[in-house]
């Protein structure tokens, strides 16, 4: 029987324990959307995780949604990430890059003047987002991608996979949750197309499938993961039949043999995402949302999960693995500094046996 501290292989990713650091946007990238020195320190401090999944990172300028998120499409960004992966590897860790194309969940105020906001269809999300330039603003009205442009976006992911390889990552994770571009293609509320990429269930799956194939063609599928959160309405997402959509997606992906599926359960979704994943996916599973040490350990010991990911617990506990192993208490994090620039609330949380900074 395995527990959270046992090593595991997810495809070709080797994890020294099954405590995964979940992806978290922290909005600390520097000019040019380059990961900063602080990011090197932040990830190095958390390298005892079995695997780190980085913050959502845009594969292209057009994929950026939020302020101060890093990219992986310029030489400077690749060099910045190289410093991060070197630091994590030197500490014995494993690190994959989360590729996040926000699609319509974006504001032009957060990106380069000539970058576009694109989506399967020109349907604006209800709601607002924060921008450094103009404060809270409505989401952009996205431009609907032509078929050639959809293929262009998939090419951007291919380039990003090559860049991730150059930057020294062990693999990549496609962000297919939270209402961003892949989920916009999957869902009936945001995909009104009537071509190869929409109009039928099979067509709605095509973007995610082709993107995963593209990433796999660069890295090998055994270094590619997918993150999903079936039925989550976050970011104004709506789908007529999430159980049907995700069952079909996972069945279609079986032949790819991905390194892992990372499943988030949503309390507001009217389905059991973990049960659906177990039923329809035959590869390794990382489970997420709301686990503590005990419940995460049960998930692994019972064979429900190959690994469990923790997000919020890692914010103020860089040494989370050691704290779990020793039963030490967890420190609370400060909400006010989740997305603010600078070290405060980012690299200022000490390990349990370290003096406060
Ligand atoms: C500050 C913050 C930023 C996040 N950014 C991302 C992100 O970039 N990509 C992603 O897939 N999920 C993101 N999430 C969601 C987390 O990965 C995770 O699914 C969620 O926090 C639930 O896990 P937990 O209960 O262990 O915190 C973020 C969560 C937080 C708290």
CSV table of C-alpha atoms and ligand atoms in Angstrom, one decimal:
chain,number,residue,atom,x,y,z
A,1,UNK,CA,0.0,0.0,0.0
A,2,UNK,CA,1.4,3.4,-1.0
A,3,UNK,CA,1.1,6.6,1.0
A,4,UNK,CA,1.8,10.3,0.3
A,5,UNK,CA,5.5,9.9,1.0
A,6,UNK,CA,6.1,7.0,-1.5
A,7,UNK,CA,7.8,7.8,-4.8
A,8,UNK,CA,5.8,7.3,-8.0
A,9,UNK,CA,6.2,7.6,-11.7
A,10,UNK,CA,3.6,9.5,-13.8
A,11,UNK,CA,4.6,8.6,-17.3
A,12,UNK,CA,8.3,9.6,-17.4
A,13,UNK,CA,7.9,12.1,-14.6
A,14,UNK,CA,9.6,10.8,-11.4
A,15,UNK,CA,8.2,12.1,-8.2
A,16,UNK,CA,10.0,11.4,-4.9
A,17,UNK,CA,6.7,11.7,-3.1
A,18,UNK,CA,3.0,12.1,-4.0
A,19,UNK,CA,2.6,15.6,-2.6
A,20,UNK,CA,2.2,17.8,-5.7
A,21,UNK,CA,2.3,21.6,-5.6
A,22,UNK,CA,-0.7,22.7,-7.6
A,23,UNK,CA,-0.4,25.6,-10.1
A,24,UNK,CA,-0.8,29.0,-8.7
A,25,UNK,CA,-0.8,32.4,-10.4
A,26,UNK,CA,1.1,34.8,-8.2
A,27,UNK,CA,1.5,37.8,-10.6
A,28,UNK,CA,5.2,38.5,-9.9
A,29,UNK,CA,6.7,38.3,-13.4
A,30,UNK,CA,9.0,41.1,-14.3
A,31,UNK,CA,9.1,43.3,-17.5
A,32,UNK,CA,8.6,41.3,-20.6
A,33,UNK,CA,6.6,38.7,-18.6
A,34,UNK,CA,10.0,37.2,-17.5
A,35,UNK,CA,10.1,35.0,-14.3
A,36,UNK,CA,12.0,37.1,-11.8
A,37,UNK,CA,14.7,36.3,-9.3
A,38,UNK,CA,12.0,36.0,-6.7
A,39,UNK,CA,10.4,33.2,-8.7
A,40,UNK,CA,13.6,31.3,-8.6
A,41,UNK,CA,13.7,31.6,-4.8
A,42,UNK,CA,9.9,30.8,-4.5
A,43,UNK,CA,10.1,27.6,-6.5
A,44,UNK,CA,13.5,26.5,-5.0
A,45,UNK,CA,12.0,26.8,-1.5
A,46,UNK,CA,9.2,24.4,-2.5
A,47,UNK,CA,11.3,21.9,-4.4
A,48,UNK,CA,10.7,19.1,-1.8
A,49,UNK,CA,7.2,18.7,-3.3
A,50,UNK,CA,7.1,15.5,-5.3
A,51,UNK,CA,6.4,17.7,-8.3
A,52,UNK,CA,5.8,21.4,-8.8
A,53,UNK,CA,3.3,22.5,-11.3
A,54,UNK,CA,4.1,26.1,-12.1
A,55,UNK,CA,1.7,29.0,-12.2
A,56,UNK,CA,-0.3,29.3,-15.4
A,57,UNK,CA,2.0,30.6,-18.2
A,58,UNK,CA,1.0,32.0,-21.5
A,59,UNK,CA,2.2,30.1,-24.6
A,60,UNK,CA,2.0,33.4,-26.6
A,61,UNK,CA,1.3,37.1,-26.1
A,62,UNK,CA,-2.3,36.5,-27.2
A,63,UNK,CA,-2.8,33.9,-24.5
A,64,UNK,CA,-2.1,36.4,-21.7
A,65,UNK,CA,-5.1,37.3,-19.5
A,66,UNK,CA,-4.0,38.6,-16.2
A,67,UNK,CA,-1.4,41.2,-15.2
A,68,UNK,CA,2.2,40.2,-14.4
A,69,UNK,CA,1.8,36.5,-15.5
A,70,UNK,CA,4.9,34.9,-17.1
A,71,UNK,CA,5.2,33.8,-20.7
A,72,UNK,CA,7.2,31.1,-22.4
A,73,UNK,CA,7.6,32.5,-25.9
A,74,UNK,CA,10.6,34.8,-25.8
A,75,UNK,CA,14.3,34.1,-25.3
A,76,UNK,CA,14.3,36.1,-22.1
A,77,UNK,CA,11.4,34.2,-20.6
A,78,UNK,CA,13.1,30.9,-21.5
A,79,UNK,CA,16.3,32.0,-19.8
A,80,UNK,CA,14.3,33.1,-16.8
A,81,UNK,CA,12.5,29.8,-16.5
A,82,UNK,CA,15.9,28.0,-17.0
A,83,UNK,CA,17.1,29.5,-13.7
A,84,UNK,CA,13.9,28.3,-12.0
A,85,UNK,CA,14.2,24.7,-13.3
A,86,UNK,CA,18.0,24.6,-12.5
A,87,UNK,CA,17.3,25.7,-8.9
A,88,UNK,CA,14.5,23.1,-8.5
A,89,UNK,CA,16.5,20.3,-10.1
A,90,UNK,CA,19.6,21.2,-8.0
A,91,UNK,CA,17.4,20.7,-4.9
A,92,UNK,CA,16.3,17.2,-6.2
A,93,UNK,CA,12.8,18.3,-7.4
A,94,UNK,CA,10.7,17.8,-10.5
A,95,UNK,CA,8.9,20.7,-12.2
A,96,UNK,CA,6.4,20.9,-15.0
A,97,UNK,CA,5.2,24.1,-16.7
A,98,UNK,CA,1.4,24.8,-16.8
A,99,UNK,CA,0.4,26.3,-20.2
A,100,UNK,CA,-2.5,28.7,-19.7
A,101,UNK,CA,-4.1,30.4,-22.7
A,102,UNK,CA,-6.8,32.5,-21.2
A,103,UNK,CA,-8.8,33.0,-24.4
A,104,UNK,CA,-11.7,35.4,-23.6
A,105,UNK,CA,-10.8,35.7,-19.9
A,106,UNK,CA,-8.6,38.7,-20.6
A,107,UNK,CA,-8.3,42.4,-20.8
A,108,UNK,CA,-6.3,44.3,-23.4
A,109,UNK,CA,-5.0,46.5,-20.5
A,110,UNK,CA,-3.0,43.4,-19.3
A,111,UNK,CA,-1.2,42.6,-22.6
A,112,UNK,CA,0.9,44.1,-25.4
A,113,UNK,CA,-0.9,46.7,-27.5
A,114,UNK,CA,-0.9,44.4,-30.6
A,115,UNK,CA,-1.9,41.2,-28.8
A,116,UNK,CA,-5.4,40.0,-29.5
A,117,UNK,CA,-8.1,38.5,-27.3
A,118,UNK,CA,-9.4,35.4,-29.0
A,119,UNK,CA,-11.9,32.6,-28.4
A,120,UNK,CA,-13.9,30.0,-30.2
A,121,UNK,CA,-16.8,32.5,-30.6
A,122,UNK,CA,-17.2,36.2,-30.0
A,123,UNK,CA,-19.0,35.7,-26.7
A,124,UNK,CA,-17.9,38.1,-23.9
A,125,UNK,CA,-17.7,36.6,-20.4
A,126,UNK,CA,-19.8,38.4,-17.8
A,127,UNK,CA,-17.7,39.8,-15.1
A,128,UNK,CA,-14.6,41.9,-14.5
A,129,UNK,CA,-10.9,41.5,-14.0
A,130,UNK,CA,-8.1,43.5,-12.4
A,131,UNK,CA,-5.6,45.4,-14.5
A,132,UNK,CA,-2.6,47.5,-13.3
A,133,UNK,CA,-3.4,50.1,-15.9
A,134,UNK,CA,-7.1,50.7,-15.4
A,135,UNK,CA,-8.2,48.9,-12.2
A,136,UNK,CA,-11.2,46.7,-12.5
A,137,UNK,CA,-12.5,46.4,-16.1
A,138,UNK,CA,-15.0,44.3,-18.1
A,139,UNK,CA,-13.6,41.3,-19.9
A,140,UNK,CA,-12.7,42.0,-23.5
A,141,UNK,CA,-15.1,41.1,-26.3
A,142,UNK,CA,-13.1,38.3,-27.9
A,143,UNK,CA,-12.5,37.8,-31.6
A,144,UNK,CA,-13.8,34.5,-33.0
A,145,UNK,CA,-10.8,32.5,-34.4
A,146,UNK,CA,-10.9,31.4,-38.0
A,147,UNK,CA,-10.1,27.8,-38.7
A,148,UNK,CA,-6.6,28.8,-39.8
A,149,UNK,CA,-6.2,30.8,-36.7
A,150,UNK,CA,-7.2,27.9,-34.5
A,151,UNK,CA,-4.4,25.9,-36.0
A,152,UNK,CA,-2.2,28.9,-35.4
A,153,UNK,CA,-3.0,28.8,-31.7
A,154,UNK,CA,-2.2,25.1,-31.6
A,155,UNK,CA,1.2,25.9,-33.3
A,156,UNK,CA,1.7,28.4,-30.5
A,157,UNK,CA,1.4,25.6,-28.0
A,158,UNK,CA,3.8,23.5,-30.0
A,159,UNK,CA,6.4,26.4,-29.8
A,160,UNK,CA,5.7,26.7,-26.1
A,161,UNK,CA,6.4,23.0,-25.6
A,162,UNK,CA,9.7,23.4,-27.4
A,163,UNK,CA,10.5,26.5,-25.3
A,164,UNK,CA,9.6,24.5,-22.1
A,165,UNK,CA,12.1,21.8,-23.2
A,166,UNK,CA,14.8,24.4,-23.7
A,167,UNK,CA,14.0,25.9,-20.3
A,168,UNK,CA,14.6,22.5,-18.7
A,169,UNK,CA,11.1,21.6,-17.6
A,170,UNK,CA,10.4,17.9,-17.0
A,171,UNK,CA,7.1,18.2,-18.7
A,172,UNK,CA,4.1,20.5,-19.3
A,173,UNK,CA,0.5,20.6,-18.1
A,174,UNK,CA,-2.3,21.8,-20.4
A,175,UNK,CA,-4.6,24.1,-18.3
A,176,UNK,CA,-8.0,22.8,-19.5
A,177,UNK,CA,-10.0,24.1,-16.5
A,178,UNK,CA,-11.1,27.4,-15.0
A,179,UNK,CA,-12.9,28.6,-18.1
A,180,UNK,CA,-9.8,29.3,-20.2
A,181,UNK,CA,-9.3,28.6,-23.9
A,182,UNK,CA,-9.4,24.8,-24.0
A,183,UNK,CA,-12.5,24.8,-21.8
A,184,UNK,CA,-14.1,27.5,-24.0
A,185,UNK,CA,-13.8,25.1,-26.9
A,186,UNK,CA,-15.2,22.2,-24.9
A,187,UNK,CA,-18.3,24.0,-23.6
A,188,UNK,CA,-21.6,24.7,-25.5
A,189,UNK,CA,-22.0,28.2,-23.8
A,190,UNK,CA,-18.8,29.5,-25.3
A,191,UNK,CA,-18.4,27.4,-28.5
A,192,UNK,CA,-21.0,28.4,-31.1
A,193,UNK,CA,-19.0,27.3,-34.0
A,194,UNK,CA,-20.3,25.0,-36.8
A,195,UNK,CA,-17.0,23.9,-38.3
A,196,UNK,CA,-14.4,21.2,-37.4
A,197,UNK,CA,-14.0,22.8,-33.9
A,198,UNK,CA,-17.6,23.2,-32.8
A,199,UNK,CA,-21.2,22.3,-33.5
A,200,UNK,CA,-21.0,18.7,-32.3
A,201,UNK,CA,-19.6,17.0,-29.3
A,202,UNK,CA,-16.8,15.4,-31.3
A,203,UNK,CA,-15.9,18.8,-32.9
A,204,UNK,CA,-15.9,20.6,-29.4
A,205,UNK,CA,-13.3,18.0,-28.2
A,206,UNK,CA,-11.0,18.6,-31.2
A,207,UNK,CA,-9.1,21.6,-29.9
A,208,UNK,CA,-8.1,20.0,-26.6
A,209,UNK,CA,-7.2,16.8,-28.4
A,210,UNK,CA,-5.1,18.3,-31.1
A,211,UNK,CA,-3.4,20.6,-28.6
A,212,UNK,CA,-2.4,17.6,-26.5
A,213,UNK,CA,-1.2,15.7,-29.6
A,214,UNK,CA,0.9,18.8,-30.5
A,215,UNK,CA,2.5,19.0,-27.0
A,216,UNK,CA,3.1,15.2,-27.1
A,217,UNK,CA,4.7,15.4,-30.5
A,218,UNK,CA,7.4,17.6,-29.0
A,219,UNK,CA,7.8,16.1,-25.5
A,220,UNK,CA,6.3,12.7,-25.7
A,221,UNK,CA,2.9,12.1,-24.2
A,222,UNK,CA,4.5,10.6,-21.1
A,223,UNK,CA,5.7,14.2,-20.2
A,224,UNK,CA,2.3,15.8,-20.8
A,225,UNK,CA,-0.5,16.2,-18.3
A,226,UNK,CA,-4.0,17.7,-18.6
A,227,UNK,CA,-5.9,19.6,-15.9
A,228,UNK,CA,-9.7,19.6,-15.9
A,229,UNK,CA,-12.5,20.7,-13.6
A,230,UNK,CA,-15.7,19.2,-15.2
A,231,UNK,CA,-18.9,21.2,-14.6
A,232,UNK,CA,-17.3,24.2,-12.9
A,233,UNK,CA,-19.0,27.4,-14.0
A,234,UNK,CA,-16.1,29.6,-12.9
A,235,UNK,CA,-15.4,32.5,-15.4
A,236,UNK,CA,-18.9,32.4,-16.7
A,237,UNK,CA,-18.5,29.0,-18.3
A,238,UNK,CA,-21.6,27.0,-19.2
A,239,UNK,CA,-21.9,23.6,-20.8
A,240,UNK,CA,-25.2,21.8,-21.6
A,241,UNK,CA,-24.0,18.4,-20.4
A,242,UNK,CA,-20.6,18.2,-18.6
A,243,UNK,CA,-20.8,14.5,-17.8
A,244,UNK,CA,-21.2,13.7,-21.5
A,245,UNK,CA,-18.6,16.2,-22.6
A,246,UNK,CA,-15.9,15.0,-20.2
A,247,UNK,CA,-16.6,11.3,-20.5
A,248,UNK,CA,-16.2,11.7,-24.3
A,249,UNK,CA,-13.0,13.8,-23.9
A,250,UNK,CA,-11.4,11.3,-21.6
A,251,UNK,CA,-12.4,8.3,-23.7
A,252,UNK,CA,-10.9,10.1,-26.7
A,253,UNK,CA,-7.7,10.8,-24.9
A,254,UNK,CA,-7.1,7.2,-23.8
A,255,UNK,CA,-5.0,6.3,-26.8
A,256,UNK,CA,-2.6,9.2,-26.2
A,257,UNK,CA,-1.4,7.7,-22.9
A,258,UNK,CA,-0.7,11.0,-21.2
A,259,UNK,CA,1.6,11.2,-18.1
A,260,UNK,CA,-1.4,12.1,-15.9
A,261,UNK,CA,-4.8,13.6,-15.6
A,262,UNK,CA,-5.1,16.3,-12.9
A,263,UNK,CA,-8.7,16.5,-11.8
A,264,UNK,CA,-10.2,19.3,-9.7
A,265,UNK,CA,-13.5,18.6,-8.0
A,266,UNK,CA,-15.9,21.5,-7.8
A,267,UNK,CA,-18.4,21.8,-5.0
A,268,UNK,CA,-20.8,23.6,-7.4
A,269,UNK,CA,-20.6,21.0,-10.2
A,270,UNK,CA,-23.5,18.6,-10.3
A,271,UNK,CA,-21.2,15.6,-10.9
A,272,UNK,CA,-18.6,13.5,-9.2
A,273,UNK,CA,-15.4,14.5,-11.1
A,274,UNK,CA,-13.2,11.9,-9.4
A,275,UNK,CA,-15.6,9.1,-10.2
A,276,UNK,CA,-15.9,10.2,-13.8
A,277,UNK,CA,-12.1,10.4,-14.1
A,278,UNK,CA,-11.7,6.9,-12.6
A,279,UNK,CA,-14.3,5.5,-14.9
A,280,UNK,CA,-13.2,7.1,-18.2
A,281,UNK,CA,-9.4,7.6,-17.8
A,282,UNK,CA,-7.0,4.7,-17.5
A,283,UNK,CA,-3.8,6.6,-16.7
A,284,UNK,CA,-2.4,8.2,-13.5
A,285,UNK,CA,-4.6,10.6,-11.6
A,286,UNK,CA,-3.7,13.6,-9.5
A,287,UNK,CA,-6.6,14.8,-7.4
A,288,UNK,CA,-7.2,18.3,-6.2
A,289,UNK,CA,-9.2,20.7,-4.2
A,290,UNK,CA,-9.6,20.9,-0.5
A,291,UNK,CA,-7.4,18.1,0.7
A,292,UNK,CA,-5.5,18.1,4.0
A,293,UNK,CA,-2.8,15.7,5.0
A,294,UNK,CA,-5.2,13.0,6.3
A,295,UNK,CA,-7.7,13.1,3.4
A,296,UNK,CA,-4.9,13.2,0.8
A,297,UNK,CA,-3.2,10.2,2.4
A,298,UNK,CA,-6.5,8.3,2.4
A,299,UNK,CA,-6.9,9.1,-1.3
A,300,UNK,CA,-3.5,7.7,-2.1
A,301,UNK,CA,-3.7,4.7,0.3
A,302,UNK,CA,-7.1,3.7,-1.0
A,303,UNK,CA,-5.8,3.7,-4.6
A,304,UNK,CA,-8.2,6.5,-5.6
A,305,UNK,CA,-5.3,8.8,-6.4
A,306,UNK,CA,-1.7,8.3,-7.6
A,307,UNK,CA,-0.9,11.7,-6.2
A,308,UNK,CA,-2.7,14.6,-4.5
A,309,UNK,CA,-2.1,18.3,-5.3
A,310,UNK,CA,-2.1,21.1,-2.7
A,311,UNK,CA,-2.3,24.8,-3.6
A,312,UNK,CA,-3.2,27.1,-0.8
A,313,UNK,CA,-1.3,25.0,1.8
A,314,UNK,CA,2.0,25.6,-0.2
A,315,UNK,CA,1.6,29.4,-0.1
A,316,UNK,CA,2.7,29.9,3.5
A,317,UNK,CA,4.4,26.5,4.0
A,318,UNK,CA,7.3,26.1,1.6
A,319,UNK,CA,8.3,23.0,3.6
A,320,UNK,CA,4.8,21.5,3.4
A,321,UNK,CA,6.2,18.0,2.9
A,322,UNK,CA,8.3,18.1,6.0
A,323,UNK,CA,5.4,19.6,8.0
A,324,UNK,CA,3.1,16.7,6.9
A,325,UNK,CA,5.8,14.2,7.7
A,326,UNK,CA,6.3,15.5,11.2
A,327,UNK,CA,2.8,16.6,12.0
A,328,UNK,CA,3.9,20.2,12.4
A,329,UNK,CA,1.2,22.9,12.2
A,330,UNK,CA,0.5,24.7,9.0
A,331,UNK,CA,1.0,28.5,8.8
A,332,UNK,CA,-1.9,30.6,7.4
A,333,UNK,CA,-1.4,32.7,4.3
A,334,UNK,CA,-2.2,36.4,3.8
A,335,UNK,CA,-4.9,37.0,1.2
A,336,UNK,CA,-3.8,40.6,0.6
A,337,UNK,CA,-0.4,39.6,-0.9
A,338,UNK,CA,-1.5,36.7,-3.1
A,339,UNK,CA,-1.1,38.8,-6.3
A,340,UNK,CA,0.8,41.8,-5.3
A,341,UNK,CA,4.3,42.6,-6.7
A,342,UNK,CA,7.4,42.0,-4.6
A,343,UNK,CA,8.7,39.5,-2.1
A,344,UNK,CA,6.1,40.2,0.7
A,345,UNK,CA,3.8,37.2,0.9
A,346,UNK,CA,5.7,35.4,-1.7
A,347,UNK,CA,9.2,34.5,-0.5
A,348,UNK,CA,8.7,35.7,3.1
A,349,UNK,CA,7.1,32.6,4.6
A,350,UNK,CA,9.8,30.7,6.6
A,351,UNK,CA,10.1,27.0,6.9
A,352,UNK,CA,8.9,25.6,10.3
A,353,UNK,CA,12.4,25.5,11.8
A,354,UNK,CA,13.6,28.7,10.3
A,355,UNK,CA,13.5,32.1,12.1
A,356,UNK,CA,10.7,34.4,10.8
A,357,UNK,CA,11.7,36.7,8.0
B,1,LIG,C1,-3.5,32.2,-5.5
B,1,LIG,C2,-4.1,31.1,-6.4
B,1,LIG,C3,-3.8,31.1,-7.8
B,1,LIG,C4,-4.2,30.0,-8.6
B,1,LIG,N1,-3.8,30.0,-9.9
B,1,LIG,C5,-4.0,28.9,-10.6
B,1,LIG,C6,-3.4,28.7,-11.9
B,1,LIG,O1,-2.6,29.5,-12.4
B,1,LIG,N2,-3.7,27.6,-12.6
B,1,LIG,C7,-4.5,26.6,-12.1
B,1,LIG,O2,-4.8,25.6,-12.8
B,1,LIG,N3,-5.1,26.7,-10.9
B,1,LIG,C8,-4.9,27.8,-10.1
B,1,LIG,N4,-5.4,27.9,-8.9
B,1,LIG,C9,-6.2,26.8,-8.3
B,1,LIG,C10,-5.4,25.9,-7.5
B,1,LIG,O3,-4.4,25.2,-8.3
B,1,LIG,C11,-6.2,24.8,-6.8
B,1,LIG,O4,-7.0,24.1,-7.8
B,1,LIG,C12,-7.2,25.4,-5.7
B,1,LIG,O5,-6.5,26.3,-4.9
B,1,LIG,C13,-7.7,24.2,-4.8
B,1,LIG,O6,-6.7,23.5,-4.2
B,1,LIG,P1,-6.3,23.7,-2.6
B,1,LIG,O7,-7.6,23.3,-1.9
B,1,LIG,O8,-5.2,22.7,-2.3
B,1,LIG,O9,-6.0,25.1,-2.4
B,1,LIG,C14,-5.0,29.0,-8.1
B,1,LIG,C15,-5.4,29.0,-6.7
B,1,LIG,C16,-4.9,30.1,-5.9
B,1,LIG,C17,-5.2,30.0,-4.4
